[in-house]
Amino acid sequence: MTATDSSLPTLQLTREGRLKHFLTLDGLDQALLTDILDTADSFIEVGERSIKKVPLLRGRTVVNLFFESSTRTRSTFELAAKRLSADVLNLDINTSATSKGETLSDTLLNLEAMASDMFVVRHSQSGAPHFIAETVTPGVAIINAGDGRHAHPTQAMLDMLTIRQHKGQFAGLKVAIVGDILHSRVARSQIRALNTLGVEEVRVIAPATLLPKDVESLGCKVEYDMRHGLRDLDVIIMLRLQRERMEGALLPSEREFYRLYGLNEEKLALADSRCIVMHPGPINRGVEIESAVADGPQSVILNQVTNGIAVRMAVMSMAMSGQVSERVQPGEGAGQ
Ligand code: NCD
């Protein structure tokens, strides 16, 4: 299964250019990404109320389909759906019929027969959410919660919301992504989002063995020397070593990796003094980031988690409303 991103704009957008699935940031323009951030901003206030609910997905059924492990993403998708008043089904793949040999297509047909309105999909195969979006019943929205090394668009958008909150705007920012770029779907989506939103510079800092061959063509500069690469930065995004996706020995040792590419207070001092430190989680303390930095005053790692709920509420409500608008015949109203 491969992702053919050239066909995605038509697959994930309605004829009017509204979101109806959320599979990748490829093909989405600055206006749409800004709309997602603005909509997410409006949901932040909902999370601060004593009753954290709005009725936008009332009566809708959202199925969380996680074929790979997850803590933050799965729980924030669940909370987001519940705060939108949807009914939420969390399918535990380890105890579902997938472990008895049922194919993905058959699992989906059964879930569609239960009148589901949205599938939130995480899968180890790049392109799995795309495949589902092509085959699913019209009207059902597919949200990518991370597919293989390909994309993790909601993670990138919650990162963009966090950057905008702390820095005000994207123009003029220098942002570095550090560590295991090769296996990171998060990095791919972040590079795309940062470029679309118009930052001044995206840098990737990593050993050559942890960079994809085509990395510069994604829209970034490459630095192999972290101390050199950290200069003048406004934002540092650290990544976990994705051991589960590594084939063969790509690293001398974890200790050597930490010495060269781990973020400690001494290296952080090389960046701008107002530089923020981000990480999609899960963090591995002492492998890519020192505790003093992860828990320090420049870290916004837990803000990212909080923002994940608002961004996922935005994407889910926008995709559902796009699906509804597409099924409304000309002359009918587009209310949900
Ligand atoms: C990331 C993922 O699963 O791609 N985590 C996340 O969604 N917050 C990154 C990782 O696993 O290292």
Short mmCIF file of C-alpha atoms and ligand atoms in Angstrom, two decimals:
data_model
loop_
_atom_site.label_atom_id
_atom_site.label_comp_id
_atom_site.label_asym_id
_atom_site.label_seq_id
_atom_site.Cartn_x
_atom_site.Cartn_y
_atom_site.Cartn_z
CA MET A 1 0.00 0.00 0.00
CA THR A 2 1.53 3.35 -0.96
CA ALA A 3 0.25 6.87 -0.55
CA THR A 4 -0.30 8.62 -3.87
CA ASP A 5 -0.44 12.13 -2.51
CA SER A 6 -1.04 13.73 -5.92
CA SER A 7 -4.64 12.46 -5.82
CA LEU A 8 -5.22 13.69 -2.28
CA PRO A 9 -6.53 17.23 -2.79
CA THR A 10 -9.62 15.86 -4.52
CA LEU A 11 -9.93 12.97 -2.08
CA GLN A 12 -9.79 15.01 1.11
CA LEU A 13 -11.53 18.20 -0.04
CA THR A 14 -15.09 18.87 -1.18
CA ARG A 15 -15.80 20.59 -4.51
CA GLU A 16 -15.87 23.90 -2.60
CA GLY A 17 -12.43 23.19 -1.08
CA ARG A 18 -13.71 22.26 2.40
CA LEU A 19 -12.15 19.47 4.40
CA LYS A 20 -14.03 16.13 4.27
CA HIS A 21 -11.20 13.74 5.27
CA PHE A 22 -7.92 14.68 6.96
CA LEU A 23 -5.20 12.43 5.56
CA THR A 24 -2.16 14.64 4.90
CA LEU A 25 -1.20 18.31 4.80
CA ASP A 26 -0.02 17.92 1.21
CA GLY A 27 -2.27 19.93 -1.09
CA LEU A 28 -3.80 22.01 1.73
CA ASP A 29 -3.15 25.75 1.42
CA GLN A 30 -2.27 28.37 4.01
CA ALA A 31 -5.87 29.61 4.27
CA LEU A 32 -7.17 26.15 5.17
CA LEU A 33 -4.39 25.50 7.72
CA THR A 34 -5.06 28.92 9.27
CA ASP A 35 -8.79 28.09 9.39
CA ILE A 36 -7.96 24.88 11.32
CA LEU A 37 -5.82 26.87 13.79
CA ASP A 38 -8.48 29.56 14.24
CA THR A 39 -11.20 26.94 14.76
CA ALA A 40 -8.96 25.15 17.30
CA ASP A 41 -8.40 28.47 19.09
CA SER A 42 -12.17 28.81 19.49
CA PHE A 43 -12.29 25.34 21.13
CA ILE A 44 -9.58 26.10 23.71
CA GLU A 45 -12.14 28.03 25.73
CA VAL A 46 -14.43 24.94 25.77
CA GLY A 47 -11.64 22.99 27.53
CA GLU A 48 -11.49 25.66 30.23
CA ARG A 49 -15.23 25.50 31.06
CA SER A 50 -16.55 23.41 33.95
CA ILE A 51 -18.85 21.65 31.43
CA LYS A 52 -16.54 20.92 28.51
CA LYS A 53 -19.10 20.16 25.79
CA VAL A 54 -20.41 21.58 22.52
CA PRO A 55 -23.09 19.80 20.45
CA LEU A 56 -21.37 19.82 17.02
CA LEU A 57 -21.13 16.02 16.68
CA ARG A 58 -24.22 15.12 18.72
CA GLY A 59 -25.74 11.89 17.42
CA ARG A 60 -22.58 11.04 15.44
CA THR A 61 -20.52 7.90 16.02
CA VAL A 62 -16.73 8.19 15.98
CA VAL A 63 -14.64 5.00 15.91
CA ASN A 64 -11.03 5.12 17.10
CA LEU A 65 -9.17 2.48 15.10
CA PHE A 66 -5.61 2.27 16.41
CA PHE A 67 -3.58 -0.54 14.84
CA GLU A 68 -0.42 0.86 16.51
CA SER A 69 0.14 1.83 20.12
CA SER A 70 -0.62 5.36 21.28
CA THR A 71 -1.16 7.28 24.50
CA ARG A 72 -1.57 11.01 23.76
CA THR A 73 -3.05 10.77 20.28
CA ARG A 74 -5.68 8.15 21.10
CA SER A 75 -6.78 9.74 24.35
CA THR A 76 -6.93 13.28 22.96
CA PHE A 77 -8.96 12.07 19.95
CA GLU A 78 -11.35 10.37 22.38
CA LEU A 79 -11.66 13.48 24.54
CA ALA A 80 -12.07 15.69 21.47
CA ALA A 81 -14.91 13.53 20.14
CA LYS A 82 -16.59 13.47 23.56
CA ARG A 83 -16.28 17.25 23.94
CA LEU A 84 -18.03 17.52 20.56
CA SER A 85 -20.81 15.30 22.05
CA ALA A 86 -20.18 12.33 19.72
CA ASP A 87 -20.64 8.70 20.74
CA VAL A 88 -17.15 7.18 20.76
CA LEU A 89 -16.14 3.60 20.14
CA ASN A 90 -12.54 2.63 20.92
CA LEU A 91 -11.73 -0.58 19.12
CA ASP A 92 -9.04 -2.53 20.93
CA ILE A 93 -7.21 -4.14 18.05
CA ASN A 94 -5.41 -6.61 20.33
CA THR A 95 -8.71 -8.16 21.38
CA SER A 96 -10.61 -7.54 18.10
CA ALA A 97 -11.08 -9.93 15.17
CA THR A 98 -8.01 -8.42 13.44
CA SER A 99 -6.00 -10.68 15.74
CA LYS A 100 -8.10 -13.62 14.40
CA GLY A 101 -7.12 -12.85 10.82
CA GLU A 102 -9.95 -10.53 9.70
CA THR A 103 -8.78 -8.14 6.97
CA LEU A 104 -8.85 -4.36 7.37
CA SER A 105 -11.55 -4.13 4.68
CA ASP A 106 -13.78 -6.65 6.46
CA THR A 107 -13.34 -4.92 9.83
CA LEU A 108 -14.34 -1.64 8.18
CA LEU A 109 -17.40 -3.11 6.43
CA ASN A 110 -18.62 -4.34 9.81
CA LEU A 111 -18.03 -0.99 11.48
CA GLU A 112 -19.80 0.78 8.60
CA ALA A 113 -22.74 -1.59 9.12
CA MET A 114 -22.98 -0.10 12.65
CA ALA A 115 -23.63 3.32 11.03
CA SER A 116 -20.32 4.92 12.01
CA ASP A 117 -19.77 8.50 10.84
CA MET A 118 -16.02 8.85 11.32
CA PHE A 119 -12.96 6.61 11.59
CA VAL A 120 -9.82 7.89 13.30
CA VAL A 121 -7.09 5.61 11.97
CA ARG A 122 -3.53 4.90 13.10
CA HIS A 123 -1.70 2.23 11.13
CA SER A 124 1.89 1.05 10.62
CA GLN A 125 1.36 0.99 6.82
CA SER A 126 1.92 4.32 5.06
CA GLY A 127 -1.22 5.03 3.03
CA ALA A 128 -3.68 2.95 5.09
CA PRO A 129 -6.00 5.92 5.93
CA HIS A 130 -5.83 7.00 2.26
CA PHE A 131 -6.88 3.49 1.17
CA ILE A 132 -9.78 3.55 3.63
CA ALA A 133 -10.91 7.01 2.47
CA GLU A 134 -11.02 5.73 -1.13
CA THR A 135 -13.17 2.74 -0.27
CA VAL A 136 -15.38 3.90 2.59
CA THR A 137 -19.11 4.62 2.21
CA PRO A 138 -19.74 8.24 1.10
CA GLY A 139 -20.47 10.45 4.08
CA VAL A 140 -17.99 8.75 6.44
CA ALA A 141 -14.98 10.93 7.34
CA ILE A 142 -11.48 9.46 7.75
CA ILE A 143 -8.95 11.17 10.00
CA ASN A 144 -5.30 10.09 9.85
CA ALA A 145 -3.86 9.61 13.36
CA GLY A 146 -0.44 8.60 11.99
CA ASP A 147 0.38 6.19 9.12
CA GLY A 148 3.78 4.49 8.99
CA ARG A 149 6.51 7.00 8.20
CA HIS A 150 4.15 8.97 5.97
CA ALA A 151 2.12 11.60 7.84
CA HIS A 152 0.69 12.66 11.19
CA PRO A 153 -1.26 15.77 10.23
CA THR A 154 -3.12 16.43 13.49
CA GLN A 155 0.17 16.25 15.42
CA ALA A 156 1.71 18.82 13.07
CA MET A 157 -1.31 21.12 13.44
CA LEU A 158 -1.26 20.98 17.25
CA ASP A 159 2.43 21.82 17.03
CA MET A 160 1.60 24.79 14.76
CA LEU A 161 -1.05 25.98 17.24
CA THR A 162 1.54 25.79 20.05
CA ILE A 163 4.09 27.75 17.99
CA ARG A 164 1.50 30.42 17.11
CA GLN A 165 0.47 30.76 20.76
CA HIS A 166 4.06 31.35 21.87
CA LYS A 167 5.46 33.27 18.91
CA GLY A 168 2.39 35.11 17.58
CA GLN A 169 3.07 34.49 13.89
CA PHE A 170 5.05 32.22 11.55
CA ALA A 171 6.81 34.83 9.38
CA GLY A 172 10.44 35.31 10.37
CA LEU A 173 10.70 32.15 12.51
CA LYS A 174 13.62 29.73 12.36
CA VAL A 175 12.58 26.23 13.39
CA ALA A 176 14.73 23.11 13.77
CA ILE A 177 13.61 19.49 13.94
CA VAL A 178 16.24 17.31 15.62
CA GLY A 179 16.86 13.55 15.67
CA ASP A 180 15.28 10.61 13.88
CA ILE A 181 13.83 12.37 10.83
CA LEU A 182 14.08 9.22 8.68
CA HIS A 183 11.36 7.28 10.50
CA SER A 184 9.24 10.26 11.59
CA ARG A 185 5.80 10.87 10.09
CA VAL A 186 5.60 13.79 12.52
CA ALA A 187 8.65 15.49 10.94
CA ARG A 188 7.24 15.08 7.41
CA SER A 189 3.95 16.71 8.37
CA GLN A 190 5.69 19.44 10.39
CA ILE A 191 8.01 20.39 7.51
CA ARG A 192 4.99 20.69 5.23
CA ALA A 193 2.97 22.74 7.75
CA LEU A 194 5.85 25.10 8.57
CA ASN A 195 6.50 25.80 4.90
CA THR A 196 2.82 26.29 4.07
CA LEU A 197 2.41 28.69 7.00
CA GLY A 198 5.43 30.69 5.83
CA VAL A 199 8.23 30.36 8.40
CA GLU A 200 11.59 31.83 7.38
CA GLU A 201 13.60 28.62 7.72
CA VAL A 202 13.11 24.95 8.55
CA ARG A 203 16.29 23.12 9.56
CA VAL A 204 16.69 19.43 10.19
CA ILE A 205 19.55 18.43 12.50
CA ALA A 206 20.49 14.74 12.41
CA PRO A 207 23.17 12.22 11.51
CA ALA A 208 23.13 11.26 7.80
CA THR A 209 21.89 7.75 8.72
CA LEU A 210 18.70 9.22 10.22
CA LEU A 211 17.79 11.48 7.29
CA PRO A 212 15.67 10.46 4.28
CA LYS A 213 17.53 10.69 0.96
CA ASP A 214 15.22 13.36 -0.44
CA VAL A 215 15.07 15.45 2.74
CA GLU A 216 16.03 18.82 1.19
CA SER A 217 13.31 18.43 -1.43
CA LEU A 218 10.77 18.39 1.44
CA GLY A 219 11.64 22.06 2.04
CA CYS A 220 14.37 22.24 4.68
CA LYS A 221 18.07 22.86 5.24
CA VAL A 222 20.27 20.10 6.64
CA GLU A 223 22.73 20.45 9.55
CA TYR A 224 24.80 17.52 10.78
CA ASP A 225 26.44 19.47 13.62
CA MET A 226 23.89 20.21 16.35
CA ARG A 227 25.91 22.97 18.04
CA HIS A 228 26.16 24.80 14.74
CA GLY A 229 22.54 24.11 13.82
CA LEU A 230 21.06 25.44 17.07
CA ARG A 231 22.21 29.03 16.52
CA ASP A 232 19.48 31.75 16.27
CA LEU A 233 16.60 29.31 16.61
CA ASP A 234 13.10 30.33 17.74
CA VAL A 235 11.75 26.79 18.01
CA ILE A 236 13.46 23.42 18.60
CA ILE A 237 11.43 20.26 18.00
CA MET A 238 13.05 17.12 19.42
CA LEU A 239 12.09 13.65 18.14
CA ARG A 240 12.24 10.17 19.66
CA LEU A 241 14.45 7.49 18.13
CA GLN A 242 11.85 5.23 16.44
CA ARG A 243 13.56 1.94 17.31
CA GLU A 244 10.45 -0.03 16.24
CA ARG A 245 10.89 1.21 12.64
CA MET A 246 14.68 0.83 12.42
CA GLU A 247 16.21 -1.89 10.29
CA GLY A 248 19.90 -2.59 10.93
CA ALA A 249 22.36 -0.49 12.91
CA LEU A 250 21.76 3.17 12.12
CA LEU A 251 23.37 4.46 15.32
CA PRO A 252 26.73 3.85 16.99
CA SER A 253 25.13 3.77 20.47
CA GLU A 254 22.46 5.65 22.43
CA ARG A 255 25.17 7.28 24.53
CA GLU A 256 26.96 8.56 21.43
CA PHE A 257 23.65 9.79 19.96
CA TYR A 258 22.89 11.69 23.17
CA ARG A 259 26.38 13.27 23.18
CA LEU A 260 25.97 14.50 19.61
CA TYR A 261 22.22 15.10 19.23
CA GLY A 262 20.69 15.09 22.73
CA LEU A 263 19.33 18.43 23.96
CA ASN A 264 20.77 19.58 27.29
CA GLU A 265 20.85 23.00 28.96
CA GLU A 266 24.32 23.77 27.65
CA LYS A 267 23.29 23.17 24.01
CA LEU A 268 19.94 24.95 24.46
CA ALA A 269 21.85 28.10 25.50
CA LEU A 270 23.16 28.27 21.89
CA ALA A 271 19.65 29.04 20.57
CA ASP A 272 17.77 32.35 21.02
CA SER A 273 17.08 32.94 24.74
CA ARG A 274 13.30 32.94 24.02
CA CYS A 275 13.51 29.69 22.02
CA ILE A 276 10.78 27.18 22.89
CA VAL A 277 11.41 23.42 23.15
CA MET A 278 8.85 21.00 21.74
CA HIS A 279 8.50 17.22 21.49
CA PRO A 280 5.53 15.18 20.17
CA GLY A 281 6.08 12.54 22.91
CA PRO A 282 6.71 9.98 24.11
CA ILE A 283 9.96 11.51 25.39
CA ASN A 284 12.93 9.34 26.24
CA ARG A 285 14.80 11.21 28.98
CA GLY A 286 18.55 10.94 28.62
CA VAL A 287 18.24 9.58 25.05
CA GLU A 288 17.22 12.68 23.08
CA ILE A 289 16.40 15.19 25.83
CA GLU A 290 17.67 15.97 29.31
CA SER A 291 15.08 16.20 32.13
CA ALA A 292 16.25 19.73 33.03
CA VAL A 293 15.23 20.83 29.49
CA ALA A 294 12.06 18.72 29.18
CA ASP A 295 10.78 20.08 32.51
CA GLY A 296 12.45 23.49 32.19
CA PRO A 297 11.05 26.98 31.58
CA GLN A 298 11.48 26.87 27.79
CA SER A 299 9.62 23.55 27.40
CA VAL A 300 6.07 23.72 25.97
CA ILE A 301 5.72 19.93 25.69
CA LEU A 302 2.62 19.71 27.90
CA ASN A 303 1.00 22.70 26.13
CA GLN A 304 1.27 20.61 22.96
CA VAL A 305 -0.75 17.83 24.62
CA THR A 306 -3.48 20.25 25.75
CA ASN A 307 -3.62 21.80 22.28
CA GLY A 308 -4.07 18.33 20.78
CA ILE A 309 -7.66 18.24 22.06
CA ALA A 310 -8.63 21.60 20.51
CA VAL A 311 -6.95 20.81 17.17
CA ARG A 312 -8.63 17.40 16.97
CA MET A 313 -12.01 18.97 17.81
CA ALA A 314 -11.41 21.44 14.96
CA VAL A 315 -10.45 18.82 12.38
CA MET A 316 -13.25 16.41 13.33
CA SER A 317 -15.96 19.06 13.27
CA MET A 318 -14.69 20.55 9.99
CA ALA A 319 -14.47 17.16 8.25
CA MET A 320 -17.95 16.12 9.43
CA SER A 321 -19.42 19.39 8.26
CA GLY A 322 -17.62 19.00 4.89
CA GLN A 323 -19.11 15.51 4.50
CA VAL A 324 -22.60 16.82 5.30
CA SER A 325 -22.28 19.75 2.87
CA GLU A 326 -21.25 17.40 0.07
CA ARG A 327 -24.27 15.17 0.57
CA VAL A 328 -26.73 18.04 0.57
CA GLN A 329 -28.43 18.48 -2.82
CA PRO A 330 -28.41 21.96 -4.42
CA GLY A 331 -31.23 24.01 -2.94
CA GLU A 332 -31.20 22.18 0.42
CA GLY A 333 -29.77 23.70 3.60
CA ALA A 334 -26.32 22.51 4.81
CA GLY A 335 -27.15 22.34 8.54
CA GLN A 336 -26.09 19.21 10.43
C1 NCD B 1 4.50 10.21 17.54
C2 NCD B 1 3.97 9.15 16.59
O1 NCD B 1 3.33 8.19 17.01
O2 NCD B 1 4.20 9.33 15.41
N1 NCD B 1 3.85 10.35 18.75
C3 NCD B 1 2.65 10.98 18.82
O3 NCD B 1 1.75 10.74 18.07
N2 NCD B 1 2.51 11.91 19.78
C4 NCD B 1 5.97 10.18 17.66
C5 NCD B 1 6.64 8.98 18.26
O4 NCD B 1 6.07 7.91 18.41
O5 NCD B 1 7.83 9.12 18.58
#
